[in-house]
Amino acid sequence: MTTTIPAEEFSARRQRASAAAKERGLDALLVCSRGGGTLDRYADVFYLTNFYTHFPFIPDFANNWSGRAHTFLVLPVGGDPRLVIDVPDDGRIRLDDGTVDYTDFVVEGAIEALRRAGLGKGRVGLVGGDVLSFTMAARLAEALPDMTLLAADDIVGELRAIKSPAEIALLRQASRLGSRMIEAMMEAARPGASHGEVVAAGLDVLVPAGGVLYNSFMASGVGGDPSRFSRNNFPTWGSDRKLEDGGWIRLGISGALNGYVFDLARAKAIGPVSKRQVEFLEAAKACVDATIAAVRPGATAGDLGAAGLDRQEAMGFPITGVFSAMGHGVGLGWDAPWLARGVSREIVPNMVLSVERTISRDGYLGDFEETILVTENGPELLTDATQRYW
């Protein structure tokens, strides 16, 4: 049975966001999100209203439409919220205390909503600044020249970092689906299979269950020969090189079920495993295990990051590459905190964290990632995929 979040919880989220805006001296929040069938930046409006637009992004067409694939929520302090959408409500919007405007002219609708709320000279916190395009921002400034727009992503970000019981149930369901998906993919990863065939096996599990794929980071190779390292950028499963006996494969998958994200990774040998392959496979898992073991009352995100990275260096693998964290919060996307050295954010119960590490050198690679719930008594695994294939 799918868990649903009651309307009262969405209302409480908006009240907390509005209170935080008031405390900061803001008159309102303007929350901007983008859907379009992707998982990139839908989360903030979804978190506050349960609305997602599936319409794809298309350029504005004067006198016909504007802001397609975008959604705006105007959340005045002490006033009624107004949601501006570009596709009809399918009955899932949770905004009993506000108004929904369905329009082809989303940008104009947002401007009108701000005017109706009396914010023409207000101080408005913008949530979703990376979603608001240059053109949209210019049109807002032109229409409302006396309104001050200020960055406020952290207001909703702080709320999203701590999960409710209903959210935890949804994340548990998503993590279990992701676990079944990656197991199907690992089973399909045999000599002669392509990356695309491996992904197809996972989609056979994901799609019938109502899930959506965000990405599948894939790489394979023949250990000891970096020149035969196989991967592809667009799509990530597009490599035409077949898996070979004696090689390895890593799968880092992410997707969503009911909007809530799963994120996990596994790696294995193709055919018989060698001692050298086991070294890398075990090293990645050991870093993740060390990080999870550091979860305790009073620990910080920096403590967790240091635990895993210190373990990596102690095993003789330098910290290289573009991702220096041991993981991140997860919910309706990538949430706070980042598990990296020096981050002072305290780890508290009801955070959900994805803990990850990739170890690579000399044409070998190990990859491992789990999702955990932080409880009063420590960590609880939400992902339950097979851990070792060696």
XYZ file of C-alpha atoms in Angstrom:
390
model
C 0.000 0.000 0.000
C 1.302 3.454 -0.927
C 1.673 5.891 1.949
C -0.007 9.257 1.434
C 0.793 12.514 3.173
C -2.325 14.170 4.651
C -3.355 17.688 3.666
C -2.745 18.819 7.248
C 0.954 18.063 6.925
C 1.288 20.251 3.824
C -0.513 23.044 5.640
C 1.853 22.711 8.601
C 4.862 22.884 6.270
C 3.582 26.126 4.754
C 2.970 27.559 8.215
C 6.523 26.738 9.295
C 7.938 28.224 6.096
C 5.863 31.373 6.556
C 6.984 31.693 10.187
C 10.640 31.352 9.149
C 10.127 34.033 6.496
C 8.585 36.378 9.072
C 11.478 35.782 11.468
C 13.871 36.834 8.693
C 11.967 40.045 8.081
C 10.385 38.925 4.822
C 6.844 39.708 3.728
C 6.414 36.513 1.691
C 8.095 33.633 -0.073
C 8.014 33.127 -3.820
C 8.665 29.427 -4.433
C 9.612 28.453 -7.980
C 9.965 24.884 -9.240
C 10.354 23.133 -12.587
C 8.948 19.756 -13.621
C 8.627 18.844 -17.266
C 8.889 15.111 -16.675
C 12.326 15.363 -15.045
C 13.471 15.019 -11.450
C 15.747 18.050 -11.431
C 13.996 20.848 -9.512
C 10.414 19.925 -8.705
C 10.855 19.432 -4.981
C 10.153 22.761 -3.242
C 6.668 23.382 -4.639
C 5.899 19.655 -4.382
C 6.967 19.708 -0.725
C 4.598 22.584 0.067
C 1.591 21.702 -2.139
C 1.944 18.147 -3.536
C 1.885 19.563 -7.086
C 4.126 18.499 -9.992
C 3.873 19.735 -13.578
C 4.603 17.130 -16.223
C 4.585 19.612 -19.105
C 8.005 19.814 -20.829
C 9.985 23.031 -20.921
C 9.465 25.003 -24.126
C 10.561 28.555 -24.954
C 8.083 31.332 -24.292
C 5.855 32.194 -27.257
C 4.560 35.774 -27.045
C 0.778 36.062 -26.639
C 0.457 32.257 -26.445
C 2.273 31.018 -23.336
C 5.060 31.678 -20.838
C 6.906 29.760 -18.153
C 5.794 26.303 -19.265
C 7.123 23.486 -17.029
C 7.399 26.015 -14.178
C 5.244 26.510 -11.105
C 5.061 29.423 -8.670
C 3.756 29.431 -5.123
C 3.237 32.837 -3.518
C 3.255 32.352 0.254
C 2.553 35.655 2.045
C 3.331 36.028 5.722
C -0.074 36.125 7.403
C -1.927 35.741 4.105
C -3.415 33.043 1.916
C -1.112 31.137 -0.471
C -1.639 31.189 -4.223
C -0.353 28.487 -6.580
C 0.166 29.210 -10.285
C 0.237 26.050 -12.453
C 0.444 25.234 -16.162
C -1.423 21.904 -16.216
C -4.784 21.013 -14.635
C -4.925 19.786 -11.061
C -5.273 16.004 -11.091
C -6.816 16.080 -7.634
C -3.570 15.768 -5.710
C -2.931 19.423 -4.836
C -3.092 20.023 -1.093
C -3.868 23.725 -0.708
C -7.158 23.956 1.161
C -6.206 27.331 2.638
C -5.284 28.919 -0.686
C -6.091 29.452 -4.353
C -4.946 27.608 -7.474
C -4.614 29.504 -10.769
C -4.347 27.327 -13.881
C -2.982 29.276 -16.840
C -0.835 29.080 -19.973
C 0.805 32.343 -18.856
C 2.680 31.213 -15.781
C 5.004 34.194 -15.432
C 2.157 36.682 -15.766
C 0.174 34.588 -13.300
C 2.976 34.804 -10.749
C 3.187 38.569 -11.190
C -0.567 38.921 -10.691
C -0.442 36.680 -7.601
C 2.280 38.868 -6.089
C 0.239 41.987 -6.818
C -2.924 40.500 -5.307
C -0.974 39.726 -2.153
C 0.069 43.382 -1.915
C 3.749 42.610 -2.439
C 4.503 45.298 -4.998
C 6.803 46.979 -2.473
C 7.470 43.948 -0.341
C 10.566 42.020 0.698
C 10.081 38.588 -0.879
C 12.267 35.545 -0.286
C 12.939 33.521 -3.425
C 13.038 29.740 -3.029
C 14.301 28.115 -6.214
C 16.619 30.819 -7.493
C 18.412 28.345 -9.733
C 15.083 27.605 -11.445
C 14.077 31.192 -12.136
C 15.525 32.031 -15.542
C 17.187 35.335 -16.397
C 14.215 36.220 -18.604
C 11.672 35.430 -15.891
C 13.600 37.415 -13.290
C 13.792 40.390 -15.663
C 10.042 40.297 -16.254
C 9.348 40.188 -12.527
C 11.664 43.156 -11.977
C 10.058 45.121 -14.801
C 6.495 44.472 -13.602
C 7.262 44.939 -9.886
C 10.191 47.394 -9.763
C 9.711 48.234 -6.082
C 9.620 44.608 -4.899
C 12.852 43.323 -3.344
C 13.665 39.687 -4.152
C 16.077 37.982 -1.752
C 17.605 34.488 -1.720
C 15.764 32.183 0.689
C 16.401 28.616 -0.510
C 17.567 27.593 2.945
C 14.152 28.247 4.529
C 12.511 25.328 2.739
C 15.800 23.420 2.642
C 15.913 23.340 6.436
C 12.366 22.009 6.601
C 13.084 19.309 4.026
C 16.143 18.026 5.917
C 14.036 16.499 8.718
C 11.503 13.926 7.542
C 8.029 13.267 8.906
C 6.819 9.727 9.627
C 4.870 9.719 6.343
C 7.956 10.837 4.413
C 10.070 8.168 6.064
C 7.529 5.538 5.031
C 7.676 6.815 1.432
C 11.475 6.816 1.464
C 11.491 3.275 2.819
C 9.231 2.179 -0.052
C 11.405 3.982 -2.588
C 14.616 2.492 -1.191
C 13.207 -1.017 -1.331
C 12.132 -0.525 -4.938
C 15.581 0.813 -5.805
C 17.096 -2.221 -4.093
C 15.043 -4.606 -6.210
C 15.959 -2.632 -9.316
C 19.699 -2.767 -8.731
C 19.527 -6.488 -7.913
C 17.849 -7.099 -11.271
C 20.548 -5.047 -12.974
C 23.348 -6.909 -11.228
C 21.792 -10.205 -12.260
C 21.703 -9.004 -15.891
C 25.344 -7.876 -15.764
C 26.892 -10.945 -17.413
C 29.531 -11.480 -20.088
C 28.215 -10.262 -23.437
C 25.603 -7.893 -22.009
C 25.615 -4.198 -22.864
C 25.077 -1.369 -20.397
C 21.725 -0.699 -22.032
C 20.596 -4.278 -21.512
C 21.558 -4.008 -17.844
C 19.481 -0.837 -17.442
C 16.550 -2.429 -19.289
C 16.478 -5.226 -16.707
C 16.198 -2.616 -13.965
C 13.459 -0.711 -15.768
C 11.433 -3.907 -15.986
C 11.271 -3.719 -12.175
C 11.017 0.056 -11.779
C 8.391 1.072 -14.324
C 5.604 -1.414 -13.454
C 5.948 -0.324 -9.819
C 5.282 3.305 -10.767
C 8.852 4.488 -10.323
C 10.857 6.833 -12.516
C 14.560 6.670 -13.351
C 16.660 9.722 -12.556
C 19.969 8.304 -13.727
C 22.095 5.208 -13.863
C 25.771 6.016 -13.543
C 27.517 3.099 -15.177
C 31.085 2.085 -15.826
C 32.807 -1.167 -16.616
C 36.277 -2.280 -17.483
C 38.951 -4.904 -17.420
C 41.031 -4.447 -14.290
C 44.600 -3.293 -14.736
C 43.888 -1.747 -18.139
C 42.609 1.848 -17.765
C 42.304 2.197 -21.541
C 39.434 -0.296 -21.480
C 37.394 1.712 -18.994
C 33.929 1.948 -20.568
C 31.308 4.591 -19.855
C 29.088 7.085 -21.646
C 27.631 10.492 -20.826
C 24.408 10.779 -22.824
C 22.781 8.505 -22.069
C 24.877 7.093 -19.255
C 23.989 3.570 -20.415
C 24.906 4.233 -24.061
C 28.286 2.477 -24.226
C 28.384 -0.120 -26.992
C 31.174 -2.164 -25.390
C 29.979 -5.512 -24.063
C 30.830 -6.803 -20.603
C 33.742 -9.226 -20.574
C 34.714 -12.188 -18.438
C 37.348 -11.074 -15.943
C 36.105 -7.476 -15.894
C 33.988 -5.450 -13.503
C 30.922 -3.192 -13.521
C 29.654 -0.458 -11.218
C 26.061 0.749 -11.035
C 25.027 3.944 -9.269
C 21.282 4.351 -9.681
C 18.815 6.979 -8.562
C 15.128 7.421 -9.186
C 11.893 8.210 -7.430
C 8.679 6.605 -6.273
C 5.816 9.010 -5.469
C 8.346 11.831 -5.704
C 10.668 10.402 -3.039
C 14.154 9.462 -4.160
C 16.126 6.244 -3.900
C 19.894 6.381 -4.331
C 22.259 3.415 -4.104
C 25.266 1.819 -5.761
C 26.852 -1.593 -6.154
C 29.783 -3.082 -8.063
C 30.886 -6.584 -8.905
C 33.217 -8.698 -11.001
C 32.032 -10.082 -14.329
C 32.746 -13.767 -14.081
C 35.228 -15.066 -11.484
C 36.418 -12.396 -9.066
C 40.141 -11.744 -8.573
C 41.928 -10.812 -5.371
C 42.712 -7.381 -6.841
C 39.053 -6.750 -7.642
C 38.009 -7.705 -4.116
C 40.452 -5.118 -2.748
C 38.561 -2.303 -4.473
C 35.095 -3.720 -3.881
C 35.745 -4.133 -0.169
C 37.437 -0.728 0.125
C 34.373 1.138 -1.129
C 32.114 -0.781 1.245
C 34.498 -0.232 4.177
C 34.350 3.550 3.711
C 30.558 3.507 3.708
C 30.450 1.191 6.722
C 32.812 3.491 8.647
C 30.599 6.479 7.899
C 27.416 4.715 8.964
C 29.102 3.493 12.147
C 29.835 7.129 13.060
C 26.116 7.988 13.235
C 25.358 8.744 16.872
C 23.689 11.464 18.974
C 25.744 14.636 18.822
C 27.690 13.709 15.699
C 28.023 16.267 12.928
C 27.920 15.865 9.176
C 31.628 16.627 9.265
C 32.240 13.740 11.690
C 30.513 11.348 9.297
C 32.404 12.663 6.296
C 35.727 12.414 8.100
C 35.021 8.850 9.273
C 34.641 7.542 5.730
C 37.369 9.654 4.133
C 39.843 8.846 6.903
C 39.153 5.166 6.344
C 39.825 5.575 2.624
C 43.180 7.244 3.226
C 44.114 4.682 5.883
C 43.657 1.951 3.258
C 46.075 3.739 0.963
C 43.616 5.348 -1.458
C 44.063 9.125 -1.773
C 41.011 11.387 -1.943
C 40.809 12.266 -5.618
C 38.042 13.078 -8.067
C 35.263 15.620 -8.080
C 33.176 14.365 -5.139
C 34.844 14.910 -1.789
C 31.792 14.154 0.380
C 30.712 10.810 1.781
C 27.083 11.433 0.951
C 24.106 13.696 1.511
C 20.565 13.945 2.738
C 17.903 12.503 0.478
C 14.170 13.054 0.182
C 12.511 14.908 -2.685
C 15.964 15.184 -4.217
C 19.359 15.834 -2.655
C 18.777 17.396 0.762
C 20.991 18.848 3.446
C 23.376 17.992 4.941
C 26.421 17.121 2.867
C 28.648 14.605 4.656
C 31.990 16.312 4.209
C 34.886 17.267 6.444
C 34.320 20.487 8.336
C 30.516 20.603 8.049
C 29.176 21.551 11.486
C 25.533 20.588 10.904
C 24.368 18.225 13.656
C 22.982 14.859 12.634
C 19.560 14.428 14.238
C 16.837 11.772 14.246
C 14.567 11.590 11.196
C 17.233 12.673 8.763
C 17.572 10.277 5.831
C 21.085 10.029 4.409
C 22.629 8.391 1.368
C 26.203 7.319 2.132
C 28.431 6.629 -0.861
C 31.997 6.028 -1.958
C 33.757 5.119 -5.187
C 37.313 3.794 -5.107
C 39.247 3.624 -8.378
C 42.820 3.235 -9.560
C 44.745 1.488 -12.329
C 41.645 0.449 -14.238
C 39.891 -1.043 -11.195
C 36.819 0.377 -9.479
C 34.689 -0.363 -6.444
C 31.433 1.439 -5.689
C 28.998 1.165 -2.806
C 26.103 3.248 -1.480
C 23.384 2.761 1.101
C 20.502 4.907 2.357
C 19.935 5.110 6.102
C 17.434 6.596 8.503
C 18.893 8.350 11.552
C 17.050 7.196 14.683
C 17.469 7.918 18.393
C 19.434 4.677 18.623
C 21.634 5.158 15.561
C 21.317 4.254 11.880
C 18.677 2.052 10.263
C 19.257 0.756 6.743
C 16.468 1.625 4.305
C 18.133 0.049 1.278
C 18.196 -3.746 1.503
C 19.891 -4.828 -1.710
C 22.407 -7.659 -1.750
C 25.663 -6.174 -0.522
C 28.358 -8.503 -1.815
C 28.602 -10.237 -5.170
C 32.043 -11.687 -4.458
